[in-house]
Amino acid sequence: MLNNKTGWLLLILFTLAGSWLSGLSHAFLALVMILFALKFFIISYQYMGLRFAHPFWRYSINIVVLGFVSVIIFSSL
Amino acid sequence: MSSEQHVLSREKNDILHPPGGILIWILIFLEVITFMIALSVFAYMRSRNAAMFAESQAMLNPLLGTVNTIVLLSSGYFMAEAVRKLRAGLLKLSVRYTLVTILLGLVFIAIKSFEYSQKIEHGIGLEYNTFFTFYWLLTGFHLIHVSVGIVILVFIYFSLRKGRYDARDHEDVETGAAFWHMCDLIWMLLFPMLYLIN
Amino acid sequence: MLSKKQAKMFFLGGTAVFFLIFIGMTVDTLVNGVPKYTHASQIDDQVRLGRHLWDSNNCMGCHTIMGEGAYYAPELTKVYERRGPEYIKTTFNFPGGWRPNGRNMVEYNFTEQEKEALVAFLKWVGESDLNGFPPKPSVQLDK
Amino acid sequence: MKFKSQKVAYYFFALSMLLFSLQIVYGFIMAFAHMGFDGLHEWIPFNAATATHKNLLVVWILSGFMGAGYFIIPDESDTELWSVPLALLQFYSFAIVGVIAVVGFHVGWFEGRKFLEIPRPLDYLVALNVILFLVILLMTMFKGKKRTTTAWVLTSGLVFAALLYLPGMIWFDNHTVDSFFRWWVVHLWVEGVWELIMGGILAYLLIKLTGVDREVIEKWLYVIVGLTFLSGILGTGHHYYFIGVPKYWLIVGGIFSSLEPLAFLGMTLFAIQMYRKGNKKHPNKLAIYWTLSTAVVSFLGAGLLGLAHTLPGVNLYTHGTLVTAMHGHLAFWGAYASLVLAIISYSMPLMTGRKIFDNTIGHMAFWFANIGMIGMTMAFAAAGVAQVYMERIMGLEFMKAQLEIEPHFFVLIIAATVFSIGVTLFIINFLKFGSPVDEAIGQGEEFSALQTS
């Protein structure tokens, strides 16, 4: 189960991975965006306690973030 | 089930009571969607002028950006811990973690200011080109949010020290923390869009 | 749930922050933007007099300029470029009021100097950078 | 009515009604001129008609707001008005300045800046007048022991409206700078502080009409006016797209002004939610109708129709065409005209003691006026869109396009006739109430008893 500390480790790991991958090649665009979306979810679900909230709030944020990330990814293909 | 989960699951299935209060969540949605609209317009402009955007993006410093991301994420961690400690009744630790959060927020502002001063030195202002108009507006608005967040956290810090909040009554702290995390959330969208992907 | 105090803080704080941002942008616009975009250095006494006449005769009550005004008579932002000075001057004191296409303009009694001033004002307006307004039509049926 | 001095409001409401009917007359003159029938050109040229039409609108709505202030503030502060003679002095000077301004337009005395055509010397008189009004209100509030949120929001809206009038009184050499500050007045009025006034009046009406707990209504009042300012202040940018200022206003104005409908949506949901929540129904049906229609139509007119042409890419083509007139008419009608009619409908039975609040004329007035205004909006929309296509996209000359869209003005006049019938009926109802009487004091109590039970 995720806790604040492992959440933090994952966040740092994803940040470094994102920066490194984007420096390697522009082909990793989708991957970088997905890493940042994952970080978005870690912060909102773990740090902000969204995982205990009413499904309405969880679904709304999922839809908004996934929608945005997919628009960015597909528009760049 | 830990005590933390007990406290939170009490409000589990109530649509009107998301963690931190309904007002802050309305605000978070508004902010996140606003920045997403702006970034979508940014992506559209980039698709029409890819070369200029790539050239301008190369003028940014991804290292500073990455360091700043880590600083902001760490401050978010400390704030989350501060709220957790407060829920568990550990007021002293909560105060200390809040202070660390504020300091890391100030580090973020310092690094950002350094980045800004470099840009201004090179004569890259708000109207340098479309990319930098977006760069200044988006990061500027984010920086204003961070500053407002720090003001809120300073208020919370002093209230915590005075013992205004405890394990039972701490909704204001949660609201302030949610505002602080919102800055992280926005940065999670801005950073890759502006600094990394092309 | 939401307390009244939080709601009040949201209102006061939000308003204050956004108003400060607005003031900041206003200062930047007026100091760095407007002089460059509108060739403020070219505003001389002629243009000033023209603008005064423009206002005191309420030309905006029929025409639009920079897209602002009433929608009864033609948009005049680019009229200097479109018609040239002589045509513009003819319209002011036309006996019985200028009436080219079925809409009456008021008959004015401008002196030659005042006519020149209005033309200078319209020329100055036409030279401002208005971010692409008025748009170029995709089809030019009347050209 | 609780206090004798609340009767002052009646004078302002009566002036409102008079100016409103005059405004409609000038609207007709302009619509006929657009159709090609400008027989009055010699006496009332179009630029005088449009200045009169717009300024009468501003003045009658302000007059309604002042009346609302004089009615609401004593009630909320639980005390008599600070000074009735001064209030009357303020009323007469206000009316006289208004008359001078309107007559001035007909002899060519203008300042010629859209919405602020009143000449500079009169501006100073208006400023003095408004200061007197605010002093009376504030003194009343300080005299009274109760300081409610509703009263504060209403008063601060009025104070800021007065402050924001000042940037419009400075002379600037540069037309662009002048335009810039003119929108400080006009935009920050109608999409900023006037919404504070609107929020305050709406909250007062909802508290009185639905019986929902004051704390709940005032809490959400803060949220909604907060949202208004969050979007509205930077939303000013949508007036700065094409007046000779930097391009960043396109981005800022575009994004924040497309958020503005959310504030109106919030206001609509708030009013409807409160109405449904309130279990005790007030007998004054007409006031409830007008209150709810304010909330709904302002969302349609100011929110949705504003959104329809606020994005820079769209506005480039619709800027300065009849599309703007479409948005302007429904927005002002929904947000402010209906609001003044709502407070009049609510307060007249209380001031006169006559309980004409559910009669046929009143209901017909409501439906005729609203349907007529929606018809006018549609006529403007058709004319505006046609104008955009012919003039801005196909490159037709202005006058050729105008001749093509003349039939839409025929439709406009028919819809405007329906609208005028509605307004006439409203005014007939207003006259039927007669003048306020002292015997009506204490009349409101039976309703407040209803609410607290």
mmCIF file of N, CA, C and O in Angstrom, chain D residues 180-228:
data_model
loop_
_atom_site.group_PDB
_atom_site.id
_atom_site.type_symbol
_atom_site.label_atom_id
_atom_site.label_comp_id
_atom_site.label_asym_id
_atom_site.label_seq_id
_atom_site.Cartn_x
_atom_site.Cartn_y
_atom_site.Cartn_z
ATOM 1 N N PHE D 180 -8.916 52.022 -23.036
ATOM 2 C CA PHE D 180 -8.480 51.105 -21.980
ATOM 3 C C PHE D 180 -9.189 51.424 -20.669
ATOM 4 O O PHE D 180 -9.764 50.548 -20.031
ATOM 5 N N PHE D 181 -9.173 52.704 -20.291
ATOM 6 C CA PHE D 181 -9.782 53.053 -18.999
ATOM 7 C C PHE D 181 -11.296 53.160 -19.073
ATOM 8 O O PHE D 181 -11.978 53.008 -18.071
ATOM 9 N N ARG D 182 -11.817 53.415 -20.286
ATOM 10 C CA ARG D 182 -13.269 53.406 -20.424
ATOM 11 C C ARG D 182 -13.806 52.026 -20.084
ATOM 12 O O ARG D 182 -14.843 51.885 -19.438
ATOM 13 N N TRP D 183 -13.052 50.988 -20.465
ATOM 14 C CA TRP D 183 -13.520 49.639 -20.128
ATOM 15 C C TRP D 183 -13.330 49.322 -18.662
ATOM 16 O O TRP D 183 -14.006 48.445 -18.118
ATOM 17 N N TRP D 184 -12.412 49.994 -17.993
ATOM 18 C CA TRP D 184 -12.363 49.846 -16.524
ATOM 19 C C TRP D 184 -13.718 50.209 -15.952
ATOM 20 O O TRP D 184 -14.236 49.535 -15.086
ATOM 21 N N VAL D 185 -14.267 51.319 -16.457
ATOM 22 C CA VAL D 185 -15.577 51.719 -15.957
ATOM 23 C C VAL D 185 -16.623 50.715 -16.402
ATOM 24 O O VAL D 185 -17.297 50.093 -15.584
ATOM 25 N N VAL D 186 -16.752 50.535 -17.706
ATOM 26 C CA VAL D 186 -17.907 49.804 -18.216
ATOM 27 C C VAL D 186 -17.813 48.319 -17.881
ATOM 28 O O VAL D 186 -18.744 47.747 -17.313
ATOM 29 N N HIS D 187 -16.687 47.700 -18.176
ATOM 30 C CA HIS D 187 -16.600 46.257 -17.921
ATOM 31 C C HIS D 187 -16.594 45.957 -16.422
ATOM 32 O O HIS D 187 -17.327 45.102 -15.959
ATOM 33 N N LEU D 188 -15.728 46.672 -15.688
ATOM 34 C CA LEU D 188 -15.661 46.366 -14.252
ATOM 35 C C LEU D 188 -16.952 46.749 -13.535
ATOM 36 O O LEU D 188 -17.212 46.282 -12.436
ATOM 37 N N TRP D 189 -17.771 47.592 -14.161
ATOM 38 C CA TRP D 189 -19.120 47.782 -13.644
ATOM 39 C C TRP D 189 -19.957 46.538 -13.892
ATOM 40 O O TRP D 189 -20.359 45.861 -12.968
ATOM 41 N N VAL D 190 -20.232 46.273 -15.178
ATOM 42 C CA VAL D 190 -21.280 45.289 -15.461
ATOM 43 C C VAL D 190 -20.825 43.870 -15.190
ATOM 44 O O VAL D 190 -21.635 43.013 -14.902
ATOM 45 N N GLU D 191 -19.519 43.591 -15.307
ATOM 46 C CA GLU D 191 -19.092 42.222 -15.042
ATOM 47 C C GLU D 191 -18.293 42.147 -13.754
ATOM 48 O O GLU D 191 -17.551 41.202 -13.523
ATOM 49 N N GLY D 192 -18.374 43.168 -12.937
ATOM 50 C CA GLY D 192 -17.666 43.164 -11.659
ATOM 51 C C GLY D 192 -18.562 43.647 -10.549
ATOM 52 O O GLY D 192 -19.405 42.909 -10.042
ATOM 53 N N VAL D 193 -18.439 44.940 -10.228
ATOM 54 C CA VAL D 193 -19.091 45.417 -9.014
ATOM 55 C C VAL D 193 -20.613 45.447 -9.122
ATOM 56 O O VAL D 193 -21.292 45.304 -8.118
ATOM 57 N N TRP D 194 -21.155 45.627 -10.328
ATOM 58 C CA TRP D 194 -22.619 45.552 -10.424
ATOM 59 C C TRP D 194 -23.099 44.165 -10.041
ATOM 60 O O TRP D 194 -24.220 44.003 -9.576
ATOM 61 N N GLU D 195 -22.241 43.162 -10.256
ATOM 62 C CA GLU D 195 -22.657 41.826 -9.850
ATOM 63 C C GLU D 195 -22.617 41.672 -8.342
ATOM 64 O O GLU D 195 -23.314 40.812 -7.786
ATOM 65 N N LEU D 196 -21.803 42.495 -7.670
ATOM 66 C CA LEU D 196 -21.890 42.541 -6.202
ATOM 67 C C LEU D 196 -23.265 43.051 -5.794
ATOM 68 O O LEU D 196 -23.921 42.491 -4.912
ATOM 69 N N ILE D 197 -23.673 44.167 -6.469
ATOM 70 C CA ILE D 197 -24.987 44.734 -6.176
ATOM 71 C C ILE D 197 -26.058 43.705 -6.474
ATOM 72 O O ILE D 197 -26.964 43.454 -5.676
ATOM 73 N N MET D 198 -25.910 43.064 -7.645
ATOM 74 C CA MET D 198 -26.881 42.041 -8.051
ATOM 75 C C MET D 198 -26.918 40.912 -7.026
ATOM 76 O O MET D 198 -27.997 40.492 -6.599
ATOM 77 N N GLY D 199 -25.720 40.452 -6.612
ATOM 78 C CA GLY D 199 -25.651 39.382 -5.618
ATOM 79 C C GLY D 199 -26.322 39.802 -4.324
ATOM 80 O O GLY D 199 -27.077 39.035 -3.724
ATOM 81 N N GLY D 200 -26.070 41.048 -3.903
ATOM 82 C CA GLY D 200 -26.654 41.534 -2.661
ATOM 83 C C GLY D 200 -28.170 41.577 -2.733
ATOM 84 O O GLY D 200 -28.865 41.081 -1.842
ATOM 85 N N ILE D 201 -28.691 42.153 -3.825
ATOM 86 C CA ILE D 201 -30.149 42.265 -3.958
ATOM 87 C C ILE D 201 -30.781 40.880 -4.079
ATOM 88 O O ILE D 201 -31.801 40.572 -3.460
ATOM 89 N N LEU D 202 -30.117 40.025 -4.879
ATOM 90 C CA LEU D 202 -30.634 38.669 -5.065
ATOM 91 C C LEU D 202 -30.663 37.915 -3.731
ATOM 92 O O LEU D 202 -31.644 37.236 -3.415
ATOM 93 N N ALA D 203 -29.584 38.065 -2.953
ATOM 94 C CA ALA D 203 -29.542 37.380 -1.661
ATOM 95 C C ALA D 203 -30.662 37.883 -0.756
ATOM 96 O O ALA D 203 -31.352 37.089 -0.109
ATOM 97 N N TYR D 204 -30.863 39.208 -0.746
ATOM 98 C CA TYR D 204 -31.929 39.784 0.072
ATOM 99 C C TYR D 204 -33.286 39.205 -0.336
ATOM 100 O O TYR D 204 -34.076 38.769 0.499
ATOM 101 N N LEU D 205 -33.521 39.201 -1.663
ATOM 102 C CA LEU D 205 -34.809 38.694 -2.145
ATOM 103 C C LEU D 205 -34.983 37.220 -1.799
ATOM 104 O O LEU D 205 -36.068 36.792 -1.393
ATOM 105 N N LEU D 206 -33.888 36.445 -1.955
ATOM 106 C CA LEU D 206 -34.009 35.006 -1.671
ATOM 107 C C LEU D 206 -34.244 34.773 -0.191
ATOM 108 O O LEU D 206 -35.034 33.905 0.189
ATOM 109 N N ILE D 207 -33.570 35.553 0.659
ATOM 110 C CA ILE D 207 -33.797 35.404 2.098
ATOM 111 C C ILE D 207 -35.271 35.676 2.408
ATOM 112 O O ILE D 207 -35.926 34.941 3.139
ATOM 113 N N LYS D 208 -35.799 36.752 1.804
ATOM 114 C CA LYS D 208 -37.171 37.142 2.102
ATOM 115 C C LYS D 208 -38.188 36.199 1.481
ATOM 116 O O LYS D 208 -39.240 35.939 2.055
ATOM 117 N N LEU D 209 -37.893 35.729 0.269
ATOM 118 C CA LEU D 209 -38.920 35.011 -0.484
ATOM 119 C C LEU D 209 -38.921 33.514 -0.213
ATOM 120 O O LEU D 209 -39.941 32.863 -0.373
ATOM 121 N N THR D 210 -37.777 32.921 0.134
ATOM 122 C CA THR D 210 -37.747 31.476 0.277
ATOM 123 C C THR D 210 -37.711 31.030 1.720
ATOM 124 O O THR D 210 -38.029 29.888 2.023
ATOM 125 N N GLY D 211 -37.273 31.928 2.618
ATOM 126 C CA GLY D 211 -37.207 31.525 4.013
ATOM 127 C C GLY D 211 -36.049 30.601 4.326
ATOM 128 O O GLY D 211 -35.983 30.020 5.403
ATOM 129 N N VAL D 212 -35.079 30.476 3.399
ATOM 130 C CA VAL D 212 -33.889 29.679 3.708
ATOM 131 C C VAL D 212 -33.038 30.464 4.694
ATOM 132 O O VAL D 212 -33.037 31.703 4.696
ATOM 133 N N ASP D 213 -32.304 29.721 5.529
ATOM 134 C CA ASP D 213 -31.496 30.335 6.567
ATOM 135 C C ASP D 213 -30.519 31.349 5.979
ATOM 136 O O ASP D 213 -29.821 31.086 5.003
ATOM 137 N N ARG D 214 -30.492 32.536 6.585
ATOM 138 C CA ARG D 214 -29.631 33.628 6.115
ATOM 139 C C ARG D 214 -28.170 33.201 5.998
ATOM 140 O O ARG D 214 -27.487 33.540 5.027
ATOM 141 N N GLU D 215 -27.682 32.441 6.984
ATOM 142 C CA GLU D 215 -26.271 32.048 6.975
ATOM 143 C C GLU D 215 -25.919 31.265 5.713
ATOM 144 O O GLU D 215 -24.878 31.469 5.108
ATOM 145 N N VAL D 216 -26.800 30.354 5.319
ATOM 146 C CA VAL D 216 -26.536 29.522 4.136
ATOM 147 C C VAL D 216 -26.476 30.399 2.896
ATOM 148 O O VAL D 216 -25.554 30.303 2.084
ATOM 149 N N ILE D 217 -27.453 31.294 2.756
ATOM 150 C CA ILE D 217 -27.503 32.119 1.557
ATOM 151 C C ILE D 217 -26.288 33.031 1.487
ATOM 152 O O ILE D 217 -25.654 33.172 0.448
ATOM 153 N N GLU D 218 -25.917 33.622 2.608
ATOM 154 C CA GLU D 218 -24.806 34.581 2.583
ATOM 155 C C GLU D 218 -23.467 33.904 2.354
ATOM 156 O O GLU D 218 -22.569 34.468 1.724
ATOM 157 N N LYS D 219 -23.347 32.673 2.858
ATOM 158 C CA LYS D 219 -22.112 31.923 2.623
ATOM 159 C C LYS D 219 -21.905 31.709 1.132
ATOM 160 O O LYS D 219 -20.834 31.978 0.582
ATOM 161 N N TRP D 220 -22.963 31.273 0.455
ATOM 162 C CA TRP D 220 -22.830 31.024 -0.982
ATOM 163 C C TRP D 220 -22.754 32.316 -1.773
ATOM 164 O O TRP D 220 -22.166 32.355 -2.855
ATOM 165 N N LEU D 221 -23.328 33.377 -1.207
ATOM 166 C CA LEU D 221 -23.189 34.687 -1.841
ATOM 167 C C LEU D 221 -21.711 35.047 -1.982
ATOM 168 O O LEU D 221 -21.256 35.493 -3.037
ATOM 169 N N TYR D 222 -20.939 34.805 -0.917
ATOM 170 C CA TYR D 222 -19.502 35.073 -0.975
ATOM 171 C C TYR D 222 -18.837 34.263 -2.081
ATOM 172 O O TYR D 222 -18.007 34.773 -2.835
ATOM 173 N N VAL D 223 -19.186 32.972 -2.141
ATOM 174 C CA VAL D 223 -18.544 32.116 -3.146
ATOM 175 C C VAL D 223 -18.835 32.641 -4.542
ATOM 176 O O VAL D 223 -17.942 32.731 -5.402
ATOM 177 N N ILE D 224 -20.077 33.049 -4.775
ATOM 178 C CA ILE D 224 -20.448 33.446 -6.132
ATOM 179 C C ILE D 224 -19.824 34.777 -6.516
ATOM 180 O O ILE D 224 -19.284 34.922 -7.612
ATOM 181 N N VAL D 225 -19.858 35.750 -5.618
ATOM 182 C CA VAL D 225 -19.215 37.016 -5.988
ATOM 183 C C VAL D 225 -17.704 36.819 -6.085
ATOM 184 O O VAL D 225 -17.036 37.473 -6.897
ATOM 185 N N GLY D 226 -17.169 35.878 -5.312
ATOM 186 C CA GLY D 226 -15.745 35.557 -5.438
ATOM 187 C C GLY D 226 -15.432 35.041 -6.835
ATOM 188 O O GLY D 226 -14.506 35.501 -7.499
ATOM 189 N N LEU D 227 -16.248 34.080 -7.300
ATOM 190 C CA LEU D 227 -16.051 33.533 -8.647
ATOM 191 C C LEU D 227 -16.189 34.622 -9.699
ATOM 192 O O LEU D 227 -15.446 34.656 -10.687
ATOM 193 N N THR D 228 -17.132 35.539 -9.480
ATOM 194 C CA THR D 228 -17.330 36.624 -10.437
ATOM 195 C C THR D 228 -16.053 37.428 -10.596
ATOM 196 O O THR D 228 -15.631 37.729 -11.713
#
